[in-house]
């Protein structure tokens, strides 16, 4: 006979038993009803070396219908991240996908933090780029995203690889906007990379991140705990180099610069390529294993502002608001990424 509960703790235990996280059992990036239909995506980013790889993967892989690239201040100032989006798209021969620039500062602060120490003065140091031919079609990324979402026949997925400012502004300006899912690179179930507790994209605009996690929309969090396993090793670099195209050379130059800053700042032997894992998880959901969890962003901590508190073990009893990635298959990821560079390189 089941034991009767005698303390208040059992109510919480009931919630934990009922909803114990399915650790690593696959993210809820549900396959489309028509498994062959491409997933409509807007990619909101702050290029950024690793953002550039996210753009390339989204543009190249037929499982993604890339509707727009929108930019935000983050790794560098907005003018630089926007120029960098246009630069990598031009170098990769990506045309016909609109670029719109968005917010140049966090929601609630007069200026943001940039990451010159990782991405250099340009935000994408390493290669030399020619004059970009890809235009900026709008300087109101928030309104632009809304008009795409409102007019697209299928529900749109938002992928965020920079500070969450644009997407939070979208949710504030257009409550109830019908977004299918928001997949974010940000946060961690463990430690940070800009403070001991906080990851860069969240730290750069914690209020925006809290709005996204608290939105009630399905959110997938791809944090440092998994992206730090997706490394541009010497073997990865030689596979890219062996493609032998001008685009492959640009990618090698990007990763070589990025490797040098990760080595000198963090002592990494090979740098983690965070952002394209978001896109890869949509293409091949088996790349990530997720656990549903309540995620809260620390807004007030003096030493912990911008930390993501990920309640994997259901301590709080709060309802899960997120699928947090907890496992990753880096080999499957690199197979997709290298194929994308190969395919784009054929056309350049
Ligand atoms: C994130 O911060 C940026 O520097 C990268 O582009 C990535 O989006 C990693 O913390
Ligand atoms: Ca980024």
mmCIF file of C-alpha atoms and ligand atoms in Angstrom:
data_model
loop_
_atom_site.group_PDB
_atom_site.id
_atom_site.type_symbol
_atom_site.label_atom_id
_atom_site.label_comp_id
_atom_site.label_asym_id
_atom_site.label_seq_id
_atom_site.Cartn_x
_atom_site.Cartn_y
_atom_site.Cartn_z
ATOM 1 C CA UNK A 1 0.000 0.000 0.000
ATOM 2 C CA UNK A 2 1.283 3.455 -0.905
ATOM 3 C CA UNK A 3 2.462 5.549 2.030
ATOM 4 C CA UNK A 4 0.329 8.561 2.776
ATOM 5 C CA UNK A 5 2.021 11.927 2.652
ATOM 6 C CA UNK A 6 2.404 13.594 6.006
ATOM 7 C CA UNK A 7 4.350 16.741 5.111
ATOM 8 C CA UNK A 8 3.876 19.654 2.715
ATOM 9 C CA UNK A 9 6.979 18.458 0.915
ATOM 10 C CA UNK A 10 4.996 15.662 -0.721
ATOM 11 C CA UNK A 11 3.008 18.041 -2.878
ATOM 12 C CA UNK A 12 6.259 19.259 -4.369
ATOM 13 C CA UNK A 13 7.468 15.681 -4.618
ATOM 14 C CA UNK A 14 4.319 14.820 -6.581
ATOM 15 C CA UNK A 15 5.138 17.506 -9.134
ATOM 16 C CA UNK A 16 8.712 16.265 -9.336
ATOM 17 C CA UNK A 17 7.653 12.629 -9.757
ATOM 18 C CA UNK A 18 5.070 13.426 -12.374
ATOM 19 C CA UNK A 19 7.300 15.627 -14.430
ATOM 20 C CA UNK A 20 10.778 14.356 -13.701
ATOM 21 C CA UNK A 21 12.988 15.579 -16.484
ATOM 22 C CA UNK A 22 13.490 13.264 -19.378
ATOM 23 C CA UNK A 23 17.219 13.829 -19.381
ATOM 24 C CA UNK A 24 18.701 13.790 -22.819
ATOM 25 C CA UNK A 25 15.654 12.288 -24.479
ATOM 26 C CA UNK A 26 15.508 14.696 -27.409
ATOM 27 C CA UNK A 27 14.349 18.268 -27.717
ATOM 28 C CA UNK A 28 10.782 19.226 -28.375
ATOM 29 C CA UNK A 29 11.680 20.715 -31.715
ATOM 30 C CA UNK A 30 8.876 18.616 -33.092
ATOM 31 C CA UNK A 31 9.249 17.424 -36.661
ATOM 32 C CA UNK A 32 6.885 19.314 -38.939
ATOM 33 C CA UNK A 33 3.634 17.521 -39.767
ATOM 34 C CA UNK A 34 5.004 17.106 -43.232
ATOM 35 C CA UNK A 35 8.422 15.784 -42.313
ATOM 36 C CA UNK A 36 9.782 16.999 -45.642
ATOM 37 C CA UNK A 37 8.605 20.599 -45.254
ATOM 38 C CA UNK A 38 11.376 23.067 -44.528
ATOM 39 C CA UNK A 39 11.077 24.849 -41.173
ATOM 40 C CA UNK A 40 10.455 28.589 -41.647
ATOM 41 C CA UNK A 41 13.050 30.440 -39.566
ATOM 42 C CA UNK A 42 14.065 34.007 -38.780
ATOM 43 C CA UNK A 43 17.631 34.122 -37.483
ATOM 44 C CA UNK A 44 18.297 36.989 -35.073
ATOM 45 C CA UNK A 45 22.043 37.338 -34.538
ATOM 46 C CA UNK A 46 25.070 39.484 -33.714
ATOM 47 C CA UNK A 47 27.864 38.269 -36.025
ATOM 48 C CA UNK A 48 30.236 37.289 -34.478
ATOM 49 C CA UNK A 49 32.350 34.393 -35.757
ATOM 50 C CA UNK A 50 29.993 31.653 -34.606
ATOM 51 C CA UNK A 51 26.890 33.580 -35.728
ATOM 52 C CA UNK A 52 28.416 33.564 -39.218
ATOM 53 C CA UNK A 53 28.388 29.756 -39.133
ATOM 54 C CA UNK A 54 24.748 29.801 -38.000
ATOM 55 C CA UNK A 55 23.846 31.978 -40.996
ATOM 56 C CA UNK A 56 25.670 29.645 -43.380
ATOM 57 C CA UNK A 57 24.058 26.504 -41.975
ATOM 58 C CA UNK A 58 20.560 28.032 -42.042
ATOM 59 C CA UNK A 59 20.970 29.280 -45.588
ATOM 60 C CA UNK A 60 22.493 26.092 -46.967
ATOM 61 C CA UNK A 61 20.478 23.276 -45.435
ATOM 62 C CA UNK A 62 17.222 22.448 -47.259
ATOM 63 C CA UNK A 63 15.498 21.551 -43.972
ATOM 64 C CA UNK A 64 15.475 25.281 -43.121
ATOM 65 C CA UNK A 65 13.523 27.960 -44.981
ATOM 66 C CA UNK A 66 15.493 31.050 -43.926
ATOM 67 C CA UNK A 67 13.033 33.944 -44.166
ATOM 68 C CA UNK A 68 15.258 36.725 -42.825
ATOM 69 C CA UNK A 69 18.437 37.530 -40.951
ATOM 70 C CA UNK A 70 17.960 40.199 -38.313
ATOM 71 C CA UNK A 71 20.765 41.824 -36.374
ATOM 72 C CA UNK A 72 21.221 43.154 -32.879
ATOM 73 C CA UNK A 73 24.027 44.813 -30.945
ATOM 74 C CA UNK A 74 26.044 42.255 -29.027
ATOM 75 C CA UNK A 75 29.435 40.955 -30.015
ATOM 76 C CA UNK A 76 29.991 44.394 -31.497
ATOM 77 C CA UNK A 77 27.970 47.532 -32.093
ATOM 78 C CA UNK A 78 24.875 47.231 -34.292
ATOM 79 C CA UNK A 79 26.510 48.839 -37.329
ATOM 80 C CA UNK A 80 29.329 46.281 -37.146
ATOM 81 C CA UNK A 81 27.145 43.197 -36.555
ATOM 82 C CA UNK A 82 24.921 44.255 -39.458
ATOM 83 C CA UNK A 83 27.910 44.807 -41.741
ATOM 84 C CA UNK A 84 29.237 41.392 -40.695
ATOM 85 C CA UNK A 85 25.962 39.654 -41.548
ATOM 86 C CA UNK A 86 26.133 41.229 -45.005
ATOM 87 C CA UNK A 87 29.821 40.328 -45.317
ATOM 88 C CA UNK A 88 29.439 36.619 -44.575
ATOM 89 C CA UNK A 89 26.312 36.358 -46.734
ATOM 90 C CA UNK A 90 28.167 37.977 -49.624
ATOM 91 C CA UNK A 91 31.214 35.746 -49.128
ATOM 92 C CA UNK A 92 28.986 32.667 -48.995
ATOM 93 C CA UNK A 93 26.935 33.674 -52.049
ATOM 94 C CA UNK A 94 23.731 33.895 -49.990
ATOM 95 C CA UNK A 95 21.321 36.197 -51.796
ATOM 96 C CA UNK A 96 17.578 36.788 -51.770
ATOM 97 C CA UNK A 97 17.327 36.577 -47.976
ATOM 98 C CA UNK A 98 16.465 39.940 -46.422
ATOM 99 C CA UNK A 99 18.674 41.471 -43.735
ATOM 100 C CA UNK A 100 17.122 43.874 -41.224
ATOM 101 C CA UNK A 101 18.916 45.653 -38.401
ATOM 102 C CA UNK A 102 17.327 46.010 -34.999
ATOM 103 C CA UNK A 103 18.109 47.263 -31.536
ATOM 104 C CA UNK A 104 21.424 48.980 -30.858
ATOM 105 C CA UNK A 105 21.282 48.669 -27.067
ATOM 106 C CA UNK A 106 19.682 46.551 -24.346
ATOM 107 C CA UNK A 107 16.025 47.101 -23.438
ATOM 108 C CA UNK A 108 16.769 48.900 -20.190
ATOM 109 C CA UNK A 109 20.331 50.191 -20.356
ATOM 110 C CA UNK A 110 21.846 53.124 -22.242
ATOM 111 C CA UNK A 111 24.538 50.956 -23.796
ATOM 112 C CA UNK A 112 25.497 47.328 -24.044
ATOM 113 C CA UNK A 113 28.594 45.207 -23.655
ATOM 114 C CA UNK A 114 30.577 44.147 -26.692
ATOM 115 C CA UNK A 115 32.981 41.195 -26.958
ATOM 116 C CA UNK A 116 36.018 42.693 -28.689
ATOM 117 C CA UNK A 117 38.244 40.380 -26.661
ATOM 118 C CA UNK A 118 36.714 37.364 -28.464
ATOM 119 C CA UNK A 119 35.583 38.643 -31.851
ATOM 120 C CA UNK A 120 38.004 41.528 -32.457
ATOM 121 C CA UNK A 121 37.413 45.188 -33.366
ATOM 122 C CA UNK A 122 35.284 44.366 -36.402
ATOM 123 C CA UNK A 123 33.308 41.687 -34.542
ATOM 124 C CA UNK A 124 34.419 39.163 -37.152
ATOM 125 C CA UNK A 125 38.196 39.577 -37.343
ATOM 126 C CA UNK A 126 40.367 37.230 -39.369
ATOM 127 C CA UNK A 127 39.499 37.154 -43.069
ATOM 128 C CA UNK A 128 39.604 40.213 -45.291
ATOM 129 C CA UNK A 129 36.183 40.801 -46.771
ATOM 130 C CA UNK A 130 35.346 42.780 -49.874
ATOM 131 C CA UNK A 131 32.521 45.304 -50.082
ATOM 132 C CA UNK A 132 29.269 43.440 -49.284
ATOM 133 C CA UNK A 133 26.635 43.310 -51.992
ATOM 134 C CA UNK A 134 23.806 42.078 -49.743
ATOM 135 C CA UNK A 135 21.629 45.084 -48.787
ATOM 136 C CA UNK A 136 19.868 46.010 -45.547
ATOM 137 C CA UNK A 137 16.162 46.138 -46.342
ATOM 138 C CA UNK A 138 14.914 47.549 -43.041
ATOM 139 C CA UNK A 139 16.286 49.217 -39.936
ATOM 140 C CA UNK A 140 13.238 48.124 -37.917
ATOM 141 C CA UNK A 141 13.968 44.444 -37.377
ATOM 142 C CA UNK A 142 11.187 44.143 -34.804
ATOM 143 C CA UNK A 143 8.467 45.403 -37.154
ATOM 144 C CA UNK A 144 10.035 43.445 -40.012
ATOM 145 C CA UNK A 145 9.940 40.197 -38.020
ATOM 146 C CA UNK A 146 6.331 40.851 -37.124
ATOM 147 C CA UNK A 147 5.244 41.419 -40.690
ATOM 148 C CA UNK A 148 6.946 38.201 -41.803
ATOM 149 C CA UNK A 149 5.369 36.183 -38.981
ATOM 150 C CA UNK A 150 1.932 37.699 -39.543
ATOM 151 C CA UNK A 151 1.989 37.056 -43.275
ATOM 152 C CA UNK A 152 3.664 33.662 -43.478
ATOM 153 C CA UNK A 153 1.396 30.702 -44.162
ATOM 154 C CA UNK A 154 3.165 28.479 -41.611
ATOM 155 C CA UNK A 155 4.099 29.344 -38.017
ATOM 156 C CA UNK A 156 7.616 30.774 -37.876
ATOM 157 C CA UNK A 157 10.440 29.634 -35.580
ATOM 158 C CA UNK A 158 12.751 32.310 -34.174
ATOM 159 C CA UNK A 159 16.377 31.423 -33.638
ATOM 160 C CA UNK A 160 18.319 33.823 -31.424
ATOM 161 C CA UNK A 161 22.111 33.777 -31.327
ATOM 162 C CA UNK A 162 22.762 37.228 -29.883
ATOM 163 C CA UNK A 163 21.350 39.177 -26.939
ATOM 164 C CA UNK A 164 17.575 38.643 -26.835
ATOM 165 C CA UNK A 165 16.712 42.340 -27.212
ATOM 166 C CA UNK A 166 15.004 42.244 -30.622
ATOM 167 C CA UNK A 167 12.866 39.236 -29.773
ATOM 168 C CA UNK A 168 11.862 40.600 -26.365
ATOM 169 C CA UNK A 169 10.910 43.872 -28.053
ATOM 170 C CA UNK A 170 8.810 41.883 -30.555
ATOM 171 C CA UNK A 171 6.976 40.069 -27.743
ATOM 172 C CA UNK A 172 6.364 43.356 -25.902
ATOM 173 C CA UNK A 173 5.176 45.234 -28.983
ATOM 174 C CA UNK A 174 3.007 42.421 -30.368
ATOM 175 C CA UNK A 175 1.616 40.363 -27.476
ATOM 176 C CA UNK A 176 0.294 37.044 -28.694
ATOM 177 C CA UNK A 177 2.402 37.091 -31.850
ATOM 178 C CA UNK A 178 2.044 33.531 -33.153
ATOM 179 C CA UNK A 179 5.581 32.168 -32.927
ATOM 180 C CA UNK A 180 6.042 28.420 -33.279
ATOM 181 C CA UNK A 181 9.121 28.122 -31.067
ATOM 182 C CA UNK A 182 12.096 30.195 -29.944
ATOM 183 C CA UNK A 183 15.467 28.452 -30.034
ATOM 184 C CA UNK A 184 18.146 30.408 -28.210
ATOM 185 C CA UNK A 185 21.870 30.149 -27.791
ATOM 186 C CA UNK A 186 22.319 31.521 -24.322
ATOM 187 C CA UNK A 187 22.805 30.727 -20.692
ATOM 188 C CA UNK A 188 24.067 27.518 -19.201
ATOM 189 C CA UNK A 189 23.005 24.832 -16.777
ATOM 190 C CA UNK A 190 26.448 25.368 -15.248
ATOM 191 C CA UNK A 191 28.866 28.279 -15.225
ATOM 192 C CA UNK A 192 29.135 31.454 -17.276
ATOM 193 C CA UNK A 193 31.685 32.852 -19.720
ATOM 194 C CA UNK A 194 31.502 36.573 -19.039
ATOM 195 C CA UNK A 195 31.164 36.330 -15.276
ATOM 196 C CA UNK A 196 31.459 33.158 -13.198
ATOM 197 C CA UNK A 197 27.669 32.890 -13.362
ATOM 198 C CA UNK A 198 26.527 34.515 -16.606
ATOM 199 C CA UNK A 199 26.784 33.703 -20.293
ATOM 200 C CA UNK A 200 27.357 36.578 -22.758
ATOM 201 C CA UNK A 201 24.005 36.705 -24.617
ATOM 202 C CA UNK A 202 22.041 36.706 -21.373
ATOM 203 C CA UNK A 203 24.414 39.042 -19.521
ATOM 204 C CA UNK A 204 24.204 41.544 -22.381
ATOM 205 C CA UNK A 205 20.453 41.993 -21.818
ATOM 206 C CA UNK A 206 19.102 40.001 -18.845
ATOM 207 C CA UNK A 207 15.695 41.694 -18.835
ATOM 208 C CA UNK A 208 15.162 40.731 -22.462
ATOM 209 C CA UNK A 209 16.156 37.151 -21.701
ATOM 210 C CA UNK A 210 13.709 36.961 -18.811
ATOM 211 C CA UNK A 211 10.910 38.187 -21.099
ATOM 212 C CA UNK A 212 11.696 35.429 -23.601
ATOM 213 C CA UNK A 213 11.926 32.636 -21.017
ATOM 214 C CA UNK A 214 8.774 33.916 -19.309
ATOM 215 C CA UNK A 215 6.807 34.397 -22.526
ATOM 216 C CA UNK A 216 4.839 31.157 -22.355
ATOM 217 C CA UNK A 217 6.052 30.298 -25.856
ATOM 218 C CA UNK A 218 7.980 27.059 -26.380
ATOM 219 C CA UNK A 219 11.656 27.847 -25.833
ATOM 220 C CA UNK A 220 14.672 25.620 -26.452
ATOM 221 C CA UNK A 221 17.818 26.720 -24.607
ATOM 222 C CA UNK A 222 21.160 25.770 -26.114
ATOM 223 C CA UNK A 223 23.603 26.772 -23.414
ATOM 224 C CA UNK A 224 27.319 26.692 -22.781
ATOM 225 C CA UNK A 225 26.976 23.290 -21.104
ATOM 226 C CA UNK A 226 26.473 21.809 -24.586
ATOM 227 C CA UNK A 227 28.137 24.368 -26.881
ATOM 228 C CA UNK A 228 31.435 23.935 -25.025
ATOM 229 C CA UNK A 229 31.502 20.405 -26.449
ATOM 230 C CA UNK A 230 31.255 21.594 -30.066
ATOM 231 C CA UNK A 231 34.857 22.490 -30.752
ATOM 232 C CA UNK A 232 36.616 23.562 -33.938
ATOM 233 C CA UNK A 233 39.439 21.058 -33.520
ATOM 234 C CA UNK A 234 42.450 20.807 -35.852
ATOM 235 C CA UNK A 235 40.687 17.845 -37.492
ATOM 236 C CA UNK A 236 37.598 19.990 -38.180
ATOM 237 C CA UNK A 237 39.782 22.747 -39.585
ATOM 238 C CA UNK A 238 41.571 20.386 -41.927
ATOM 239 C CA UNK A 239 38.255 18.976 -43.194
ATOM 240 C CA UNK A 240 37.049 22.511 -43.969
ATOM 241 C CA UNK A 241 40.371 23.445 -45.508
ATOM 242 C CA UNK A 242 40.264 20.332 -47.716
ATOM 243 C CA UNK A 243 37.093 21.652 -49.376
ATOM 244 C CA UNK A 244 39.459 23.980 -51.191
ATOM 245 C CA UNK A 245 36.951 26.738 -52.004
ATOM 246 C CA UNK A 246 37.288 30.488 -51.350
ATOM 247 C CA UNK A 247 34.492 30.169 -48.771
ATOM 248 C CA UNK A 248 36.338 27.353 -47.002
ATOM 249 C CA UNK A 249 39.383 29.641 -46.779
ATOM 250 C CA UNK A 250 37.225 32.384 -45.223
ATOM 251 C CA UNK A 251 35.890 29.854 -42.689
ATOM 252 C CA UNK A 252 39.382 28.699 -41.788
ATOM 253 C CA UNK A 253 40.505 32.316 -41.308
ATOM 254 C CA UNK A 254 37.485 32.995 -39.105
ATOM 255 C CA UNK A 255 38.107 29.923 -36.963
ATOM 256 C CA UNK A 256 41.843 30.572 -36.733
ATOM 257 C CA UNK A 257 41.321 34.071 -35.314
ATOM 258 C CA UNK A 258 38.566 32.811 -33.020
ATOM 259 C CA UNK A 259 40.786 29.968 -31.812
ATOM 260 C CA UNK A 260 43.523 32.450 -30.911
ATOM 261 C CA UNK A 261 41.265 34.546 -28.668
ATOM 262 C CA UNK A 262 39.700 31.502 -26.998
ATOM 263 C CA UNK A 263 43.192 30.175 -26.337
ATOM 264 C CA UNK A 264 44.558 33.373 -24.865
ATOM 265 C CA UNK A 265 41.471 34.274 -22.827
ATOM 266 C CA UNK A 266 40.174 30.925 -21.658
ATOM 267 C CA UNK A 267 42.996 28.487 -22.422
ATOM 268 C CA UNK A 268 40.804 26.436 -24.787
ATOM 269 C CA UNK A 269 42.896 24.278 -27.139
ATOM 270 C CA UNK A 270 40.052 24.492 -29.682
ATOM 271 C CA UNK A 271 37.267 27.086 -29.635
ATOM 272 C CA UNK A 272 33.581 26.306 -29.035
ATOM 273 C CA UNK A 273 31.383 27.189 -32.010
ATOM 274 C CA UNK A 274 28.222 27.974 -30.083
ATOM 275 C CA UNK A 275 25.616 29.514 -32.350
ATOM 276 C CA UNK A 276 25.051 27.113 -35.274
ATOM 277 C CA UNK A 277 24.071 24.383 -32.843
ATOM 278 C CA UNK A 278 20.654 26.077 -32.622
ATOM 279 C CA UNK A 279 20.071 25.629 -36.340
ATOM 280 C CA UNK A 280 21.553 22.129 -36.346
ATOM 281 C CA UNK A 281 19.108 21.061 -33.644
ATOM 282 C CA UNK A 282 16.191 22.097 -35.863
ATOM 283 C CA UNK A 283 17.617 20.213 -38.822
ATOM 284 C CA UNK A 284 18.425 17.069 -36.834
ATOM 285 C CA UNK A 285 16.709 17.053 -33.402
ATOM 286 C CA UNK A 286 18.762 13.996 -32.387
ATOM 287 C CA UNK A 287 21.852 16.232 -32.153
ATOM 288 C CA UNK A 288 20.640 17.515 -28.792
ATOM 289 C CA UNK A 289 19.112 15.794 -25.815
ATOM 290 C CA UNK A 290 16.927 18.109 -23.748
ATOM 291 C CA UNK A 291 15.327 18.205 -20.369
ATOM 292 C CA UNK A 292 12.283 20.325 -19.613
ATOM 293 C CA UNK A 293 12.994 22.829 -16.855
ATOM 294 C CA UNK A 294 11.915 26.131 -15.353
ATOM 295 C CA UNK A 295 14.521 28.723 -16.314
ATOM 296 C CA UNK A 296 14.751 32.031 -14.474
ATOM 297 C CA UNK A 297 17.197 34.815 -15.264
ATOM 298 C CA UNK A 298 18.858 36.420 -12.262
ATOM 299 C CA UNK A 299 18.194 40.153 -12.594
ATOM 300 C CA UNK A 300 19.174 41.437 -9.183
ATOM 301 C CA UNK A 301 22.152 39.467 -7.954
ATOM 302 C CA UNK A 302 25.217 41.578 -7.329
ATOM 303 C CA UNK A 303 27.578 38.799 -8.391
ATOM 304 C CA UNK A 304 25.125 36.732 -10.418
ATOM 305 C CA UNK A 305 23.212 39.166 -12.657
ATOM 306 C CA UNK A 306 22.499 37.467 -15.976
ATOM 307 C CA UNK A 307 22.813 33.915 -14.643
ATOM 308 C CA UNK A 308 20.289 31.369 -15.899
ATOM 309 C CA UNK A 309 18.915 29.387 -12.988
ATOM 310 C CA UNK A 310 17.872 26.116 -14.640
ATOM 311 C CA UNK A 311 15.681 24.003 -12.375
ATOM 312 C CA UNK A 312 16.462 20.608 -13.871
ATOM 313 C CA UNK A 313 15.628 18.774 -10.683
ATOM 314 C CA UNK A 314 12.320 20.518 -9.971
ATOM 315 C CA UNK A 315 13.412 22.065 -6.688
ATOM 316 C CA UNK A 316 11.137 25.055 -7.042
ATOM 317 C CA UNK A 317 7.940 23.379 -8.153
ATOM 318 C CA UNK A 318 7.689 25.997 -10.901
ATOM 319 C CA UNK A 319 6.248 24.719 -14.159
ATOM 320 C CA UNK A 320 8.878 24.097 -16.849
ATOM 321 C CA UNK A 321 9.107 26.927 -19.404
ATOM 322 C CA UNK A 322 11.931 25.589 -21.504
ATOM 323 C CA UNK A 323 13.598 22.562 -23.075
ATOM 324 C CA UNK A 324 17.187 22.908 -21.922
ATOM 325 C CA UNK A 325 19.801 21.065 -23.948
ATOM 326 C CA UNK A 326 21.804 18.712 -21.754
ATOM 327 C CA UNK A 327 23.533 16.400 -24.229
ATOM 328 C CA UNK A 328 25.028 16.946 -27.682
ATOM 329 C CA UNK A 329 26.461 14.901 -30.534
ATOM 330 C CA UNK A 330 29.312 17.057 -31.919
ATOM 331 C CA UNK A 331 30.127 14.654 -34.766
ATOM 332 C CA UNK A 332 26.623 14.897 -36.215
ATOM 333 C CA UNK A 333 26.829 18.657 -35.869
ATOM 334 C CA UNK A 334 30.124 18.979 -37.731
ATOM 335 C CA UNK A 335 28.918 16.688 -40.505
ATOM 336 C CA UNK A 336 26.029 19.102 -41.138
ATOM 337 C CA UNK A 337 28.196 22.220 -40.808
ATOM 338 C CA UNK A 338 30.930 21.038 -43.129
ATOM 339 C CA UNK A 339 28.361 19.904 -45.723
ATOM 340 C CA UNK A 340 26.829 23.406 -45.601
ATOM 341 C CA UNK A 341 30.207 25.060 -46.214
ATOM 342 C CA UNK A 342 30.831 22.601 -49.043
ATOM 343 C CA UNK A 343 27.447 23.254 -50.692
ATOM 344 C CA UNK A 344 27.642 27.042 -50.387
ATOM 345 C CA UNK A 345 31.249 26.979 -51.591
ATOM 346 C CA UNK A 346 30.197 25.229 -54.800
ATOM 347 C CA UNK A 347 28.232 28.327 -55.788
ATOM 348 C CA UNK A 348 30.788 30.974 -54.841
HETATM 349 C C1 LIG B 1 27.689 33.655 -27.283
HETATM 350 O O1 LIG B 1 28.327 34.923 -27.100
HETATM 351 C C2 LIG B 1 28.854 35.374 -28.315
HETATM 352 O O2 LIG B 1 30.151 35.848 -28.138
HETATM 353 C C3 LIG B 1 28.770 34.241 -29.294
HETATM 354 O O3 LIG B 1 28.496 34.725 -30.586
HETATM 355 C C4 LIG B 1 27.656 33.386 -28.768
HETATM 356 O O4 LIG B 1 26.411 33.786 -29.287
HETATM 357 C C5 LIG B 1 28.440 32.632 -26.477
HETATM 358 O O5 LIG B 1 28.418 32.970 -25.137
HETATM 359 CA CA1 LIG B 2 26.258 35.295 -31.173
#
